[in-house]
Coordinates of C-alpha atoms in Angstrom, one line a residue:
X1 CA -8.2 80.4 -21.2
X2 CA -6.7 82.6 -23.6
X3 CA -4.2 85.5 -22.9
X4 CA -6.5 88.0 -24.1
X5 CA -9.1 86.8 -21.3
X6 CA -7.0 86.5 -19.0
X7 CA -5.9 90.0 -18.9
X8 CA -9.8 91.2 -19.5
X9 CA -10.0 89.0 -16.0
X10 CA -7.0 91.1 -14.5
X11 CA -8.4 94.7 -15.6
X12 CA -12.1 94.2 -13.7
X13 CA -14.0 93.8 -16.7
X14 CA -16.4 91.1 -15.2
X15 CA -18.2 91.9 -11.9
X16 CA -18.4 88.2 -11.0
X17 CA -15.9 85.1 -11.6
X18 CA -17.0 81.9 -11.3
X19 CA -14.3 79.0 -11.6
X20 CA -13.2 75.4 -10.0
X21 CA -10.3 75.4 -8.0
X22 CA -8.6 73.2 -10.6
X23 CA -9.1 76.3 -13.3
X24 CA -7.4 78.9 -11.0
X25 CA -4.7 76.3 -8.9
X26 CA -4.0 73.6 -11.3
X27 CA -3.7 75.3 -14.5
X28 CA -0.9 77.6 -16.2
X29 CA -3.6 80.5 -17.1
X30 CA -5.2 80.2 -13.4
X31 CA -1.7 80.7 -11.8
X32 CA -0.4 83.4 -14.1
X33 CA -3.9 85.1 -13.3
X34 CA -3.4 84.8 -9.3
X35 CA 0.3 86.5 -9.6
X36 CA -1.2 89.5 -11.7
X37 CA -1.1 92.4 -9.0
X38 CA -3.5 94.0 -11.0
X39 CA -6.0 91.1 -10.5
X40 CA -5.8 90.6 -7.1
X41 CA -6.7 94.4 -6.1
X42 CA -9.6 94.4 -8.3
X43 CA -10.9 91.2 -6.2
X44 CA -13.2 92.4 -3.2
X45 CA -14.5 89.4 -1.9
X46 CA -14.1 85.5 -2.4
X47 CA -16.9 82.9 -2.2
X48 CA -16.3 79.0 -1.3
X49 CA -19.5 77.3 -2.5
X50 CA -20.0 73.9 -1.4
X51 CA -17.6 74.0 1.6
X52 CA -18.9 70.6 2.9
X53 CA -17.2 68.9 0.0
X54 CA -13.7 70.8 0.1
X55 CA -12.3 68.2 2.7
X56 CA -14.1 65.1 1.7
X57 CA -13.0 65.4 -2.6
X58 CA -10.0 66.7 -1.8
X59 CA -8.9 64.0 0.2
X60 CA -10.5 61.5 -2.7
X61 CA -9.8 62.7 -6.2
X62 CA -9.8 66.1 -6.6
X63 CA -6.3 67.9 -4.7
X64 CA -6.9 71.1 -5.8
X65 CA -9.6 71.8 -3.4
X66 CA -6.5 70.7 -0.7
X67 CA -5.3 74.4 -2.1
X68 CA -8.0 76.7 -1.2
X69 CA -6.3 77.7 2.0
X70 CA -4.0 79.4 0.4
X71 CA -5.8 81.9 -0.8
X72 CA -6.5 83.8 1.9
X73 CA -2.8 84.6 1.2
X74 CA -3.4 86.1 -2.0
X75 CA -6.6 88.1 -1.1
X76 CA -4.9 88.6 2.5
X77 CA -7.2 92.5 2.6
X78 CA -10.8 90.9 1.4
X79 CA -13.8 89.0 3.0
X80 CA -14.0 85.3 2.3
X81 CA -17.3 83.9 2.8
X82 CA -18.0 79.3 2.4
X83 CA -21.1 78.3 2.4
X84 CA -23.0 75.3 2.9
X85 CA -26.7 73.7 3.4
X86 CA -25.7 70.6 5.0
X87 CA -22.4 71.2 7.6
X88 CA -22.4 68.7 10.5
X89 CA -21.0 70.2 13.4
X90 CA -17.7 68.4 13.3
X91 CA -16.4 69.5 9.8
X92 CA -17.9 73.1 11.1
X93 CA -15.2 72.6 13.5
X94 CA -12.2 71.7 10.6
X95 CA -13.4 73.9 8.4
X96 CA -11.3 77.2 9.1
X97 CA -7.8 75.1 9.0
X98 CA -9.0 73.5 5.9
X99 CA -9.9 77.0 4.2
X100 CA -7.2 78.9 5.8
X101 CA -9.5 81.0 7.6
X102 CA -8.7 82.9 10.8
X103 CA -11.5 83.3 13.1
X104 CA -14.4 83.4 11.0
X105 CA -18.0 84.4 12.4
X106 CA -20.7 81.3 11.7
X107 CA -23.9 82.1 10.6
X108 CA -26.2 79.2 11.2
X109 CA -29.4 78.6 10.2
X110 CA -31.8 74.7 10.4
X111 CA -31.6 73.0 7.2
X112 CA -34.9 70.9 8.4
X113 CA -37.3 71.0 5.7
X114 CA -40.7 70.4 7.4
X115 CA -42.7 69.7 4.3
X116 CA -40.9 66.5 3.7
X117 CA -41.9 63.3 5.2
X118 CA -39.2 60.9 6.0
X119 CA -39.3 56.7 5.3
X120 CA -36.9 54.1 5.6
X121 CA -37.7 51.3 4.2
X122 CA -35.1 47.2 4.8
X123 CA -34.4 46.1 2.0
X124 CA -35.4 42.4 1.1
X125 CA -32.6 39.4 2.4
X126 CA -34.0 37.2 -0.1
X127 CA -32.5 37.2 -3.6
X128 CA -28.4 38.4 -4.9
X129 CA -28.2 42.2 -5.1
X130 CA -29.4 42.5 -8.7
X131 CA -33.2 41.2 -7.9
X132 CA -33.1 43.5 -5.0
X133 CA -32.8 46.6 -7.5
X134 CA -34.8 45.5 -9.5
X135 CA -37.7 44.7 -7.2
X136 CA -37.4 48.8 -6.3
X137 CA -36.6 50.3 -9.6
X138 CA -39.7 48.0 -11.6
X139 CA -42.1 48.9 -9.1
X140 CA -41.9 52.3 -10.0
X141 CA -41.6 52.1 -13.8
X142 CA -44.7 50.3 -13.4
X143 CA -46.8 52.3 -11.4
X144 CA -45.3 55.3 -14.0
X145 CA -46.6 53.5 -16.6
X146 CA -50.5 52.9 -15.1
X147 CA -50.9 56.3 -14.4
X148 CA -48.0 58.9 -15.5
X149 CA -49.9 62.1 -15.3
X150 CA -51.0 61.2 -11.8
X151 CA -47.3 59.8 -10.9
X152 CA -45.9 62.0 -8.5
X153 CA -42.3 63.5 -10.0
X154 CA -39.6 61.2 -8.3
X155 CA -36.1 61.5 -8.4
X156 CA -34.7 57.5 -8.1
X157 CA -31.0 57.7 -6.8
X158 CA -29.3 54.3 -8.7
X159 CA -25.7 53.1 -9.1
X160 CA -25.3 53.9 -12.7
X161 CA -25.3 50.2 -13.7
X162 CA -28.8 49.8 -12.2
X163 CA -30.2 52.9 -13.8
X164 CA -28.6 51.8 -16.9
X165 CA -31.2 48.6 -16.5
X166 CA -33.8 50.4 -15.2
X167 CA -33.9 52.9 -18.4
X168 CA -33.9 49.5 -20.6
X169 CA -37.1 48.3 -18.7
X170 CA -38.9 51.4 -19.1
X171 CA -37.9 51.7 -23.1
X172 CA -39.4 48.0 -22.8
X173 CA -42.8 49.5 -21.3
X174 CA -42.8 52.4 -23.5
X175 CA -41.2 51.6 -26.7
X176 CA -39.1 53.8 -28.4
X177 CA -39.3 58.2 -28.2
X178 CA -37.2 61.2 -27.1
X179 CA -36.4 63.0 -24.5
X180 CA -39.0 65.6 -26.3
X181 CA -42.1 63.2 -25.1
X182 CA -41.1 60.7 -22.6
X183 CA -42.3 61.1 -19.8
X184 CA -39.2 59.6 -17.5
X185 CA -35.6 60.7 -18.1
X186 CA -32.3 59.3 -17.1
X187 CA -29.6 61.6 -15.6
X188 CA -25.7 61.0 -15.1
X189 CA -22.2 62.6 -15.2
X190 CA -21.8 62.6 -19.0
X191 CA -25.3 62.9 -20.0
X192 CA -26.0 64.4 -23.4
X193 CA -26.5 67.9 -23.3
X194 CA -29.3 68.2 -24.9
X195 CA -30.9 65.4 -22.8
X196 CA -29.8 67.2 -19.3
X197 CA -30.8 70.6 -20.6
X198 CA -34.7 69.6 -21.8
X199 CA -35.0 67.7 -18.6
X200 CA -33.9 70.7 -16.3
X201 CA -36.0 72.8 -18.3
X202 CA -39.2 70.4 -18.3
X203 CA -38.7 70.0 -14.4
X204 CA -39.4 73.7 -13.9
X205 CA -42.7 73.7 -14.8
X206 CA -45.5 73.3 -12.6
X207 CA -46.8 70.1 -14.0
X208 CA -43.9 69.0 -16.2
X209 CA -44.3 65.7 -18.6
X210 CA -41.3 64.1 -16.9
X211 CA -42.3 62.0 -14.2
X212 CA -39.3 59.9 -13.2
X213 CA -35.6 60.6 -13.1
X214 CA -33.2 58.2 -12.9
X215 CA -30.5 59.4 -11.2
X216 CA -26.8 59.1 -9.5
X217 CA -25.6 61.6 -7.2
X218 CA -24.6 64.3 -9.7
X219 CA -28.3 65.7 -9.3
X220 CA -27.8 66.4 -5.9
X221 CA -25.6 69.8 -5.0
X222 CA -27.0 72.8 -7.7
X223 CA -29.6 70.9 -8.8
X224 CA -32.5 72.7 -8.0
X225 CA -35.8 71.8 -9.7
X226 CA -39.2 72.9 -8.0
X227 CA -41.9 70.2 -9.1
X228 CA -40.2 67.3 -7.5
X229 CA -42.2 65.7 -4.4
X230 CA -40.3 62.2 -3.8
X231 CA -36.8 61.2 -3.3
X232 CA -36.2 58.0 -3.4
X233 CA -32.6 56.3 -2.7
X234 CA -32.3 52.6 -3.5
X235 CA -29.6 52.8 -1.3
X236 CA -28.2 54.7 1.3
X237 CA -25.2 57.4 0.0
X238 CA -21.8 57.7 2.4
X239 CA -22.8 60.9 4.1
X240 CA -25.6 62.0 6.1
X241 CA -24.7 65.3 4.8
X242 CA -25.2 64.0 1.2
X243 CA -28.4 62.4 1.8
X244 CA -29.6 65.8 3.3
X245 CA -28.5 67.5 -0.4
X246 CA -30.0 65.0 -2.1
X247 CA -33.9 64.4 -0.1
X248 CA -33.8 69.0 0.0
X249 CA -34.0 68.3 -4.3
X250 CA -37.9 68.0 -3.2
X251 CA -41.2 69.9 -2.3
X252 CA -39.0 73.4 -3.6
X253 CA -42.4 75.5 -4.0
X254 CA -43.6 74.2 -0.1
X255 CA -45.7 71.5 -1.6
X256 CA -46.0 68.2 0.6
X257 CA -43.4 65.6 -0.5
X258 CA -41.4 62.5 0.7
X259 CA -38.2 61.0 1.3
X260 CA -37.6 57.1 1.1
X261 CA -34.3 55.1 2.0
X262 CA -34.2 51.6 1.1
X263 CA -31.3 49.8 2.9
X264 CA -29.9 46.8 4.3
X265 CA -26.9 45.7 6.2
X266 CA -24.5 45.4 3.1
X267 CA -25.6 48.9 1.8
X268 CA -23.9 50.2 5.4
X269 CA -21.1 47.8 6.0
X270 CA -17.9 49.2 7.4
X271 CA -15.5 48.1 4.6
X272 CA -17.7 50.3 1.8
X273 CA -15.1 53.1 0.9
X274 CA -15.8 56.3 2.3
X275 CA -19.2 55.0 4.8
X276 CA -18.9 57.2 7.7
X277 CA -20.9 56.3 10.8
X278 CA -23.8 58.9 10.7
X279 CA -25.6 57.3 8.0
X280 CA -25.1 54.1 9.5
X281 CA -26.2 55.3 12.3
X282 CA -29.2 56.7 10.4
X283 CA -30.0 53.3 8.9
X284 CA -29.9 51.4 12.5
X285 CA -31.2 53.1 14.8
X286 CA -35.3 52.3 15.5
X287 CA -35.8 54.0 19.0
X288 CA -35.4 57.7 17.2
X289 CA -37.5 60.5 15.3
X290 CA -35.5 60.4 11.9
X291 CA -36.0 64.1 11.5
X292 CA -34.0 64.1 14.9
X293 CA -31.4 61.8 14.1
X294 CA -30.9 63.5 10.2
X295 CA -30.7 66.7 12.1
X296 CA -28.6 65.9 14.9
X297 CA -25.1 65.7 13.5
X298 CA -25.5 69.2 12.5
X299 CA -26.2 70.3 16.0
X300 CA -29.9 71.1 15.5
X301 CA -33.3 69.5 16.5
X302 CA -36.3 69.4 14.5
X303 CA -38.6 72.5 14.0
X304 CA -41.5 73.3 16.6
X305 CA -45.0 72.4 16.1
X306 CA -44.5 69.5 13.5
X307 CA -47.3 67.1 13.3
X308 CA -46.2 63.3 14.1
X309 CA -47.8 62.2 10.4
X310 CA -46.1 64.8 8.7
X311 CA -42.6 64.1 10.3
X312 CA -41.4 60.5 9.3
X313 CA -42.0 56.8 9.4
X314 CA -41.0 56.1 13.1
X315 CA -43.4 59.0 14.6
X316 CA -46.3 57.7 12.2
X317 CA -45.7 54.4 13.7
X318 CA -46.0 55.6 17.0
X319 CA -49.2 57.8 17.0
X320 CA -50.6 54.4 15.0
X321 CA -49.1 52.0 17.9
X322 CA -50.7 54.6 20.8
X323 CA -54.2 54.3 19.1
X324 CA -53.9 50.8 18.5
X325 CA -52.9 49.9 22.4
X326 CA -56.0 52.4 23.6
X327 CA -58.5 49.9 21.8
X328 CA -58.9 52.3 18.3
X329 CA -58.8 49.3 16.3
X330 CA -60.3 47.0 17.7
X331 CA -63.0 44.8 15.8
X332 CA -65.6 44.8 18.3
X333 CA -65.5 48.6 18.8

C-alpha cells in the first residue's frame, strides 16, 4: 500500500478493514501501520474469519497466520471475536493459545444442514486411478449433456489435473463457446477473472444456465452461491471440517439437495499428507448415521425430527432393509 493510504488507514477514514495476515504481519506497510499509535486507538474490535484454518495453513504454507496471537498485544483494550462454521471440538480446544486469546466466551451453534441428504459411494477396484475419474466425471458430463436444463446444479470437487480432463471431454460434447453460453464452467485458483466473476454471478440466479462446476477446493470457504443442490467429491478432502465447508456450498435457499463422496482405500491411506483420522473415519465406518458421524467431531448430534430418507445413505438403507425383512417386497405379496 501506498504511504498516503496508509496514513488514511491510521486517521479512521474507513469504518471497516479487511486484510490477510500476510498484508498487515509480513509486509513493510502492514507493520509500519500496526506501530502507528494513532491506528491502533481508532481500532475497536478485531475479527478472525476462518479460524478453523489458522492452525492447519499456518503450520503448511502460510506462517503468518502463526502471528495472529500477537495481536491481542496490539489491541490489548478491544474485543476480538474468530469465527467459524465448521470447528471440531478439539481445535475449539487449541484455539485460544493459537489466537492469543485469554478466556474467551464460545458461542456455539449446529452446523447440521437438514435439507441435505448425505451418500457415500466405493469407489471401483478395477482399473489404475485415471479410469476411476473418469468413470465419475463422464457420467456426469453426460447426463449434462442429455438434459442440461433439467440437470440439477452440481459442484464436482476434482484434483485440478482431473478437472483439467474433464473440461476437455465436455468441450468434446459441446464444441466450442464461452463462458457467456455454456452451460458448465470450470473453477480453480488462477481462474480468469472474467470466467470466475460470470460464473458467480450466473450461480445467483434462481435458474442459472450453468449446470456443472468443476471445481478444486478453492470454492469451498466464501463461496456462497444459492442455486446449487449437489455436491459431489470424487474423492474425499483431508478434513472432516473441510468436507463440511464444502457439502454446506448447497441447498442455500432451503431447497432439497445432496451430498456424494466417492472413495476408496487409497483416497484415505495414512501416508496422504495432511489425512487426519475423522474423515477416514467417515469413509469406514458402515454401522453409523453419517449425519451423526459428520457431526460428531464437533461435539453435536443431528437435529430432531429428521426423516430416515431425508438423512443419508446408511438410514435409507435401513428403513429399506426393515421393510424388506417384514415381507414388503416380497413377490408373492
Amino acid at each position: 500500500m501506498e504511504k498516503d493510504m496508509i496514513q488514511n488507514i491510521a486517521e479512521g477514514e474507513f469504518a471497516i478493514l479487511f486484510a490477510l495476515p500476510e498484508a498487515l504481519l509480513n509486509t513493510v506497510s502492514g507493520k509500519d501501520l500496526l506501530s502507528k499509535r494513532q491506528f491502533i486507538d481508532h481500532v475497536k474490535g478485531v475479527v478472525i474469519d476462518e479460524c478453523h484454518i489458522v492452525k492447519e495453513w499456518g503450520e503448511e504454507f502460510r506462517t503468518a497466520f502463526q502471528k495472529l496471537k500477537t495481536l491481542p498485544a496490539v489491541f490489548n483494550d478491544v474485543p476480538f471475536m474468530a469465527l467459524s462454521g465448521t470447528l471440531p471440538t478439539s481445535l475449539m480446544k487449541e484455539l485460544p493459545n493459537i489466537l492469543g486469546l485469554n478466556n474467551p466466551v464460545t458461542v456455539q451453534e449446529s452446523p447440521d444442514r437438514t435439507n441435505i441428504f448425505l451418500k457415500k459411494l466405493h469407489k471401483s477396484k478395477i482399473g489404475d486411478t485415471n479410469e476411476i475419474y473418469e468413470s465419475i466425471f463422464k457420467t456426469e458430463c453426460d447426463d449434462l449433456k442429455k438434459d442440461p436444463y433439467n440437470y440439477p446444479v452440481t459442484m464436482l470437487f476434482m484434483p485440478v489435473c482431473y478437472i483439467s480432463q474433464a473440461a476437455a471431454y465436455l468441450k468434446h460434447l459441446f464444441g466450442d463457446g464461452d463462458i457467456t453460453t455454456s452451460c458448465y464452467a470450470v473453477l480453480f485458483s488462477r481462474q480468469d477473472k472474467v470466467v470466475l466473476k460470470t460464473t458467480v454471478e450466473e450461480l445467483q440466479m434462481e435458474y442459472p444456465r450453468i449446470r456443472l462446476i468443476l471445481t478444486s477446493s478453492v470454492a469451498g470457504m466464501g463461496f456462497d452461491p444459492p442455486s446449487v443442490m449437489r455436491i459431489i467429491h470424487a474423492r474425499p478432502p483431508r478434513t472432516l471440517s473441510q468436507y463440511l465447508q464444502e457439502i454446506g456450498r448447497a441447498g442455500r435457499r432451503g431447497q432439497n439437495s445432496s451430498a456424494i463422496l466417492h472413495y476408496n482405500k487409497r483416497d484415505i491411506a495414512k501416508n496422504i499428507p495432511g489425512i487426519q483420522e475423522d474423515i477416514v473415519q467417515y469413509c469406514n465406518n458402515e454401522e453409523t448415521c453419517l449425519r451423526e458421524l459428520l457431526l460428531k467431531p464437533f461435539g453435536l448430534s443431528k437435529s430432531p425430527g429428521i426423516a430416515n430418507e431425508n438423512c443419508c445413505s446408511f438410514c435409507l438403507n435401513e428403513d429399506i432393509s426393515k421393510l424388506d425383512k417384514a415381507g414388503a417386497f416380497d413377490n408373492n405379496v
